[in-house]
XYZ file of N, CA and C in Angstrom:
477
model
N 137.011 82.744 106.815
C 136.506 83.389 105.611
C 135.457 82.514 104.914
N 135.733 81.222 104.822
C 134.785 80.296 104.188
C 133.498 80.239 105.005
N 133.646 80.326 106.330
C 132.469 80.311 107.210
C 131.567 81.505 106.907
N 132.163 82.691 106.710
C 131.376 83.884 106.397
C 130.681 83.741 105.048
N 131.353 83.168 104.082
C 130.760 82.978 102.753
C 129.570 82.038 102.831
N 129.733 80.918 103.553
C 128.633 79.960 103.686
C 127.453 80.571 104.451
N 127.762 81.322 105.512
C 126.695 81.991 106.263
C 126.002 83.017 105.377
N 126.776 83.733 104.562
C 126.213 84.716 103.649
C 125.285 84.090 102.622
N 125.702 82.989 102.044
C 124.871 82.287 101.060
C 123.586 81.789 101.715
N 123.721 81.218 102.904
C 122.558 80.726 103.629
C 121.603 81.877 103.984
N 122.165 83.002 104.419
C 121.336 84.170 104.765
C 120.596 84.687 103.534
N 121.265 84.730 102.392
C 120.628 85.181 101.156
C 119.455 84.263 100.792
N 119.661 82.969 100.898
C 118.601 82.002 100.588
C 117.439 82.139 101.568
N 117.754 82.327 102.857
C 116.695 82.514 103.857
C 115.923 83.795 103.557
N 116.618 84.861 103.167
C 115.951 86.116 102.808
C 114.985 85.933 101.654
N 115.397 85.175 100.646
C 114.504 84.891 99.512
C 113.311 84.067 99.982
N 113.554 83.122 100.887
C 112.454 82.321 101.444
C 111.462 83.171 102.210
N 111.975 84.103 103.011
C 111.098 85.019 103.743
C 110.282 85.851 102.760
N 110.931 86.321 101.703
C 110.225 87.108 100.682
C 109.112 86.285 100.038
N 109.403 85.051 99.729
C 108.426 84.179 99.084
C 107.197 83.979 99.974
N 107.434 83.682 101.256
C 106.325 83.384 102.160
C 105.590 84.624 102.654
N 106.214 85.788 102.567
C 105.559 87.010 103.053
C 104.953 87.840 101.922
N 105.027 87.350 100.699
C 104.574 88.122 99.543
C 103.102 88.525 99.637
N 102.230 87.585 99.926
C 100.796 87.924 99.973
C 100.500 88.854 101.146
N 101.215 88.697 102.258
C 101.032 89.597 103.391
C 101.350 91.038 102.991
N 102.483 91.241 102.316
C 102.878 92.593 101.922
C 101.965 93.158 100.843
N 101.479 92.317 99.933
C 100.521 92.787 98.930
C 99.264 93.325 99.620
N 98.730 92.556 100.559
C 97.536 92.986 101.283
C 97.806 94.242 102.108
N 98.976 94.307 102.730
C 99.336 95.477 103.526
C 99.411 96.732 102.655
N 100.036 96.618 101.495
C 100.147 97.765 100.590
C 98.761 98.190 100.103
N 97.907 97.235 99.792
C 96.543 97.570 99.375
C 95.799 98.298 100.493
N 95.984 97.834 101.726
C 95.346 98.505 102.867
C 95.886 99.932 103.035
N 97.202 100.096 102.865
C 97.802 101.426 102.971
C 97.259 102.336 101.870
N 97.106 101.794 100.665
C 96.553 102.583 99.559
C 95.165 103.101 99.925
N 94.340 102.244 100.495
C 92.985 102.668 100.839
C 92.984 103.584 102.057
N 93.743 103.252 103.075
C 93.774 104.039 104.306
C 94.330 105.440 104.058
N 95.421 105.523 103.300
C 96.088 106.814 103.117
C 95.311 107.766 102.202
N 94.375 107.228 101.457
C 93.560 108.079 100.577
C 92.132 108.220 101.091
N 91.889 107.838 102.317
C 90.544 107.880 102.921
C 89.540 107.119 102.064
N 89.931 105.939 101.639
C 89.116 105.053 100.802
C 88.751 105.670 99.460
N 89.607 106.530 98.917
C 89.391 107.088 97.580
C 89.976 106.202 96.496
N 90.473 105.035 96.881
C 90.914 104.038 95.905
C 90.053 102.804 96.102
N 89.501 102.332 94.981
C 88.678 101.120 95.000
C 89.348 100.135 94.055
N 89.633 98.952 94.548
C 90.271 97.939 93.719
C 89.219 97.175 92.938
N 89.505 96.962 91.653
C 88.567 96.279 90.768
C 89.272 95.133 90.067
N 88.486 94.252 89.500
C 89.031 93.113 88.774
C 89.360 91.968 89.720
N 90.091 90.995 89.184
C 90.472 89.839 89.987
C 91.818 90.095 90.644
N 91.917 89.733 91.898
C 93.167 89.868 92.633
C 94.002 88.620 92.390
N 94.606 88.564 91.213
C 95.359 87.379 90.794
C 96.803 87.770 90.520
N 97.714 86.997 91.040
C 99.125 87.226 90.751
C 99.864 85.909 90.830
N 100.950 85.821 90.092
C 101.778 84.619 90.140
C 102.944 84.875 91.088
N 103.847 85.752 90.732
C 104.968 86.129 91.592
C 105.299 87.589 91.346
N 105.912 88.211 92.349
C 106.402 89.579 92.162
C 107.625 89.531 91.265
N 108.112 90.715 90.940
C 109.293 90.742 90.092
C 110.529 90.295 90.868
N 111.604 90.061 90.161
C 112.829 89.537 90.767
C 113.454 90.518 91.748
N 113.200 91.812 91.561
C 113.740 92.826 92.462
C 113.300 92.561 93.895
N 112.056 92.189 94.075
C 111.510 91.920 95.404
C 112.294 90.815 96.100
N 112.459 89.691 95.438
C 113.160 88.557 96.051
C 114.636 88.865 96.274
N 115.258 89.504 95.291
C 116.679 89.817 95.386
C 116.965 90.784 96.527
N 116.156 91.829 96.654
C 116.414 92.804 97.711
C 116.190 92.220 99.095
N 115.214 91.356 99.240
C 115.027 90.703 100.536
C 116.220 89.809 100.855
N 116.710 89.093 99.852
C 117.889 88.249 100.055
C 119.107 89.066 100.435
N 119.346 90.152 99.707
C 120.498 91.026 99.991
C 120.331 91.686 101.363
N 119.133 92.134 101.665
C 118.878 92.770 102.958
C 119.152 91.831 104.116
N 118.665 90.604 104.015
C 118.887 89.624 105.079
C 120.365 89.249 105.164
N 121.030 89.177 104.015
C 122.465 88.889 103.968
C 123.256 89.966 104.711
N 123.003 91.225 104.401
C 123.741 92.330 105.028
C 123.435 92.401 106.518
N 122.187 92.231 106.882
C 121.815 92.260 108.290
C 122.500 91.122 109.054
N 122.583 89.959 108.438
C 123.249 88.818 109.074
C 124.742 89.064 109.221
N 125.389 89.526 108.163
C 126.833 89.759 108.227
C 127.183 90.856 109.230
N 126.334 91.866 109.324
C 126.607 92.936 110.285
C 126.511 92.439 111.715
N 125.610 91.519 111.971
C 125.352 91.064 113.336
C 126.070 89.769 113.700
N 126.959 89.304 112.850
C 127.634 88.031 113.090
C 128.357 87.975 114.428
N 129.113 88.979 114.767
C 129.914 88.957 115.997
C 129.392 89.943 117.038
N 128.113 90.248 116.991
C 127.516 91.205 117.924
C 126.899 90.479 119.114
N 126.755 91.214 120.196
C 126.039 90.682 121.351
C 124.556 90.636 121.018
N 123.819 89.833 121.753
C 122.399 89.630 121.473
C 121.628 90.949 121.549
N 121.911 91.774 122.568
C 121.192 93.053 122.691
C 121.438 93.943 121.484
N 122.679 94.033 121.042
C 123.006 94.868 119.883
C 122.369 94.293 118.615
N 122.381 92.978 118.498
C 121.781 92.328 117.336
C 120.284 92.628 117.274
N 119.594 92.486 118.396
C 118.161 92.767 118.434
C 117.882 94.234 118.115
N 118.714 95.123 118.635
C 118.562 96.553 118.358
C 118.704 96.822 116.863
N 119.707 96.238 116.225
C 119.926 96.428 114.789
C 118.766 95.883 113.965
N 118.252 94.731 114.350
C 117.132 94.124 113.623
C 115.876 94.979 113.767
N 115.600 95.435 114.991
C 114.415 96.260 115.228
C 114.513 97.570 114.447
N 115.688 98.190 114.447
C 115.867 99.430 113.695
C 115.612 99.195 112.207
N 116.144 98.116 111.655
C 115.935 97.813 110.232
C 114.462 97.571 109.928
N 113.781 96.845 110.799
C 112.355 96.571 110.581
C 111.538 97.859 110.666
N 111.864 98.723 111.638
C 111.147 100.000 111.755
C 111.371 100.879 110.528
N 112.611 100.965 110.076
C 112.901 101.760 108.877
C 112.159 101.178 107.681
N 112.169 99.853 107.555
C 111.457 99.187 106.466
C 109.972 99.556 106.498
N 109.350 99.454 107.662
C 107.926 99.750 107.789
C 107.596 101.197 107.481
N 108.410 102.113 107.998
C 108.161 103.538 107.761
C 108.289 103.869 106.279
N 109.324 103.337 105.642
C 109.528 103.608 104.215
C 108.427 102.962 103.381
N 108.032 101.745 103.738
C 106.953 101.051 103.021
C 105.659 101.862 103.089
N 105.323 102.353 104.271
C 104.114 103.167 104.424
C 104.250 104.470 103.646
N 105.413 105.109 103.757
C 105.630 106.382 103.066
C 105.530 106.270 101.559
N 106.197 105.272 100.989
C 106.163 105.082 99.532
C 104.754 104.720 99.077
N 104.115 103.791 99.781
C 102.768 103.363 99.396
C 101.777 104.515 99.468
N 101.834 105.289 100.555
C 100.907 106.416 100.710
C 101.146 107.475 99.643
N 102.402 107.734 99.326
C 102.721 108.727 98.300
C 102.195 108.290 96.936
N 102.464 107.056 96.556
C 102.004 106.543 95.259
C 100.473 106.534 95.209
N 99.849 106.108 96.291
C 98.380 106.053 96.322
C 97.779 107.437 96.125
N 98.293 108.415 96.843
C 97.761 109.774 96.714
C 98.051 110.361 95.341
N 99.182 110.017 94.750
C 99.477 110.478 93.386
C 98.487 109.881 92.398
N 98.117 108.625 92.604
C 97.150 107.988 91.705
C 95.783 108.651 91.807
N 95.385 109.054 93.007
C 94.103 109.734 93.182
C 94.170 111.125 92.566
N 95.251 111.837 92.780
C 95.395 113.199 92.266
C 95.418 113.217 90.741
N 96.065 112.238 90.120
C 96.185 112.235 88.662
C 94.896 111.839 87.961
N 93.929 111.357 88.702
C 92.666 110.916 88.113
C 91.728 112.106 87.961
N 91.543 112.539 86.732
C 90.669 113.696 86.473
C 89.245 113.281 86.126
N 89.050 112.027 85.767
C 87.713 111.577 85.369
C 87.141 110.580 86.369
N 87.463 110.757 87.627
C 86.988 109.826 88.654
C 85.621 110.253 89.178
N 84.794 109.268 89.498
C 83.487 109.541 90.080
C 83.649 109.858 91.561
N 83.243 111.047 91.965
C 83.312 111.489 93.362
C 84.721 111.399 93.945
N 85.714 111.512 93.100
C 87.102 111.471 93.567
C 87.601 110.088 93.915
N 86.855 109.049 93.546
C 87.260 107.676 93.847
C 87.936 107.087 92.624
N 89.148 106.656 92.794
C 89.954 106.090 91.703
C 89.797 104.581 91.692
N 89.344 104.045 90.551
C 89.299 102.596 90.368
C 90.672 102.139 89.926
N 91.190 101.153 90.607
C 92.539 100.684 90.358
C 92.520 99.165 90.270
N 93.094 98.618 89.212
C 93.213 97.164 89.122
C 94.230 96.688 90.153
N 94.028 95.504 90.662
C 94.894 94.955 91.706
C 96.364 94.965 91.282
N 96.606 94.709 90.013
C 97.990 94.588 89.553
C 98.563 95.891 88.989
N 97.864 97.001 89.166
C 98.399 98.293 88.734
C 99.441 98.831 89.705
N 99.569 98.187 90.832
C 100.564 98.589 91.828
C 101.817 97.763 91.593
N 102.961 98.416 91.583
C 104.231 97.699 91.452
C 104.714 97.317 92.855
N 104.162 96.213 93.361
C 104.463 95.762 94.711
C 105.960 95.486 94.890
N 106.557 94.854 93.903
C 107.978 94.509 93.986
C 108.855 95.730 94.138
N 108.538 96.786 93.406
C 109.326 98.016 93.496
C 109.164 98.670 94.870
N 107.952 98.717 95.369
C 107.700 99.335 96.678
C 108.430 98.561 97.775
N 108.261 97.264 97.800
C 108.875 96.450 98.855
C 110.389 96.395 98.678
N 110.844 96.271 97.437
C 112.285 96.218 97.176
C 112.991 97.491 97.586
N 112.398 98.625 97.243
C 112.979 99.917 97.638
C 113.009 100.043 99.155
N 111.940 99.636 99.806
C 111.888 99.692 101.266
C 112.953 98.795 101.891
N 113.130 97.615 101.331
C 114.129 96.684 101.872
C 115.545 97.219 101.697
N 115.843 97.753 100.533
C 117.190 98.290 100.285
C 117.468 99.482 101.192
N 116.522 100.396 101.304
C 116.739 101.582 102.133
C 116.829 101.241 103.617
N 116.171 100.162 104.031
C 116.197 99.800 105.451
C 117.540 99.224 105.891
N 118.362 98.779 104.956
C 119.658 98.217 105.348
C 120.790 99.230 105.246
N 120.482 100.457 104.876
C 121.527 101.483 104.788
C 122.255 101.680 106.120
N 121.544 101.750 107.272
C 122.281 101.876 108.536
C 123.244 100.698 108.780
N 122.827 99.508 108.409
C 123.704 98.343 108.569
C 124.930 98.461 107.672
N 124.732 98.912 106.442
C 125.870 99.102 105.536
C 126.842 100.150 106.076
N 126.303 101.220 106.611
C 127.151 102.272 107.178
C 127.971 101.721 108.341
N 127.327 100.950 109.220
C 128.052 100.365 110.354
C 129.126 99.393 109.895
N 128.849 98.613 108.861
C 129.858 97.687 108.324
C 131.046 98.467 107.771
N 130.775 99.518 107.008
C 131.850 100.322 106.415
C 132.688 100.980 107.501
N 132.044 101.551 108.512
C 132.782 102.193 109.607
C 133.639 101.168 110.337
N 133.082 100.003 110.597
C 133.831 98.946 111.293
C 135.049 98.508 110.478
N 134.891 98.386 109.171
C 136.014 97.991 108.301
C 137.100 99.061 108.262
N 136.675 100.335 108.215
C 137.653 101.420 108.199
C 138.436 101.452 109.503
N 137.748 101.265 110.634
C 138.433 101.233 111.925
C 139.419 100.075 111.982
N 139.004 98.928 111.478
C 139.898 97.755 111.492
C 141.110 97.975 110.610
N 140.925 98.612 109.455
C 142.078 98.846 108.578
C 143.020 99.891 109.152
N 142.483 100.905 109.854
C 143.327 101.905 110.501
C 144.110 101.266 111.647
N 143.468 100.417 112.436
C 144.142 99.749 113.538
C 145.182 98.764 113.029
N 144.910 98.171 111.881
C 145.840 97.209 111.297
C 147.114 97.891 110.830
N 146.982 99.121 110.323
C 148.135 99.871 109.840
C 149.043 100.326 110.983
N 148.457 100.598 112.132
C 149.220 101.127 113.271
C 149.949 100.054 113.964
């Protein structure tokens, strides 16, 4: 039990570290999705300056990595890789979907835009919310598998 707790704490810290080092990558990716999904109808203006994303971003990455680690603790390598790939694919699909939806909503809501091009400040996008939501939703399959595994173990324990 103590081993699982220590592994969990370490996984949470590693998840936060991954979030910290991948922050600028995801910011640039979301900006690219905003432009791509609107056929370049979004133009970013101002200075692209940021200090850190909100705490939701770091926390969700930590929790996501924690849950993914705990789910795969006693799995075979093939199953572990399958679970990780599925989580990453779900994360990517949701990230693209949320970003594209928000970007198109921003273009649609702009009634005074020149030629349909929306000027958007770099920090008008809530990057932390987009990435955090994507991270939380991507671990739902892992949570479901953990819950099913626990229910099976408790049923077998009773018998």
